[in-house]
Amino acid sequence: MHATLQTLWQETRDSDPVRQRLYQVLRQSIIQMVLAPGRALSEKEIADTFSVSRQPVREAFIRLSEAGLVEVKPQRGTYVVKISQQAVLEARFVREAIEVAVVKLAAKKGIEPSVLKELHDLIERQRRCLEPHDYDRFYHLDEAFHRTLSLGVRQQAAWKVIEEVRAQLDRVRYLSVPHSTPLERLVDQHNHIIAAIEARDVKRAEEAMMLHLREILVSMPDLIRRFPDMFDVQDNPVMQEAIQ
């Protein structure tokens, strides 16, 4: 565990406050399943791992609790929460509402050639992740693709909202590959989105983005069956209703 946490720690900026770096590392570790759902977290263990005091660890735990990623149980400890299906569905709903509006704007008004070039480059870099099965790199590029599209139509606030709600959603996204969703399908969907934008076809752009963001509704039932211990068994919304 420590080697992976240390790797994530090294990816943070030395100039950032310790409490911010800890929060980023622990958040990403939970999203990437380095810290699995249901795992107990020890302030002392985390503090010893990074050679810091317990206070910034405690502050990071509070922020993670506010983000719905950990649960602090008085006199019992702090635990990584299991994946809430309802929270995933709600986050996906918010993300779809925002990103469909973003792609509609992009197709209707067009976007700068430099932004289109960057989006094509990101897709090509994702494609180069397929053969070596570089899943972590693929998802960093996936995030960059959606961020670039939002910022490309000058919707910074929209992207900020997506970042705030995506934690639960991203845990399922990381779990879905390679176990459920083929990377090739996601690359193809990105291509369809950009093709629709370039054709200035608003309806096709909206449909392409909706199909892409609803991919998780296809994969989640299978993931629940394959990894039941990672999901909250008391939280069981009807998936078919979410798809409609």
XYZ file of N, CA and C in Angstrom, residues 33 37 67-69 80-92 165 167-172 216 220 224 228-237 239:
117
model
N -9.154 2.725 -5.979
C -9.294 1.464 -5.260
C -7.991 0.994 -4.610
N -13.115 0.012 -0.727
C -14.334 0.262 0.043
C -14.399 -0.630 1.271
N -16.881 14.910 1.353
C -17.004 14.501 -0.056
C -17.721 13.169 -0.198
N -18.074 12.535 0.939
C -18.795 11.268 0.896
C -17.928 10.064 0.608
N -16.610 10.189 0.845
C -15.708 9.086 0.543
C -15.292 8.286 1.774
N -13.319 3.820 4.724
C -13.658 4.160 3.338
C -15.074 3.656 3.080
N -15.956 4.521 2.638
C -17.339 4.104 2.434
C -17.429 3.185 1.222
N -18.376 2.279 1.275
C -18.637 1.455 0.100
C -19.333 2.310 -0.959
N -19.293 1.842 -2.170
C -19.828 2.624 -3.285
C -21.348 2.670 -3.195
N -21.879 3.860 -3.167
C -23.317 4.063 -3.144
C -23.845 4.136 -4.565
N -24.683 3.184 -4.925
C -25.258 3.195 -6.269
C -26.060 4.477 -6.509
N -26.799 4.891 -5.469
C -27.612 6.091 -5.620
C -26.743 7.316 -5.838
N -25.627 7.404 -5.101
C -24.724 8.545 -5.270
C -24.110 8.548 -6.667
N -23.794 7.366 -7.188
C -23.245 7.260 -8.539
C -24.262 7.745 -9.562
N -25.510 7.303 -9.408
C -26.556 7.692 -10.350
C -26.824 9.197 -10.299
N -26.798 9.763 -9.107
C -27.024 11.201 -8.978
C -25.883 11.994 -9.609
N -24.651 11.537 -9.387
C -23.493 12.224 -9.973
C -23.529 12.128 -11.498
N -23.904 10.973 -12.006
C -23.989 10.795 -13.460
C -25.063 11.698 -14.047
N -18.678 16.609 -8.032
C -19.630 15.496 -7.881
C -19.089 14.158 -8.375
N -16.490 12.121 -7.631
C -15.683 11.165 -6.869
C -16.302 9.767 -6.853
N -17.587 9.665 -6.481
C -18.241 8.356 -6.438
C -18.316 7.752 -7.837
N -18.597 8.590 -8.808
C -18.700 8.137 -10.195
C -17.376 7.573 -10.686
N -16.285 8.248 -10.341
C -14.971 7.826 -10.818
C -14.554 6.485 -10.228
N -15.009 6.166 -9.020
C -14.657 4.862 -8.458
C -15.217 3.738 -9.330
N -16.429 3.909 -9.813
C -17.017 2.892 -10.683
C -16.322 2.894 -12.037
N -21.778 3.948 -18.084
C -21.639 3.444 -16.724
C -22.902 2.711 -16.267
N -22.412 -0.927 -14.594
C -22.527 -1.024 -13.139
C -23.247 -2.281 -12.647
N -21.550 -4.799 -9.918
C -22.164 -5.118 -8.622
C -22.206 -6.627 -8.401
N -19.493 -7.586 -5.203
C -20.558 -7.182 -4.265
C -20.031 -6.544 -2.981
N -18.832 -6.912 -2.544
C -18.294 -6.364 -1.301
C -17.916 -4.899 -1.421
N -17.815 -4.399 -2.636
C -17.415 -3.003 -2.820
C -18.604 -2.050 -2.849
N -19.812 -2.600 -2.916
C -21.009 -1.766 -3.007
C -21.840 -1.847 -1.743
N -22.571 -0.793 -1.486
C -23.466 -0.730 -0.338
C -24.694 -1.587 -0.622
N -24.822 -2.705 0.091
C -25.915 -3.644 -0.189
C -27.270 -3.071 0.220
N -27.283 -2.051 1.056
C -28.547 -1.446 1.482
C -29.015 -0.363 0.511
N -28.212 -0.134 -0.495
C -28.493 0.938 -1.450
C -28.676 0.299 -2.817
N -29.932 0.091 -3.223
C -30.171 -0.729 -4.412
C -31.233 -0.113 -5.323
N -30.917 1.021 -5.957
C -31.887 1.613 -6.883
C -32.083 0.721 -8.103
N -31.767 -0.023 -11.704
C -30.931 0.512 -12.766
C -31.727 0.821 -14.026
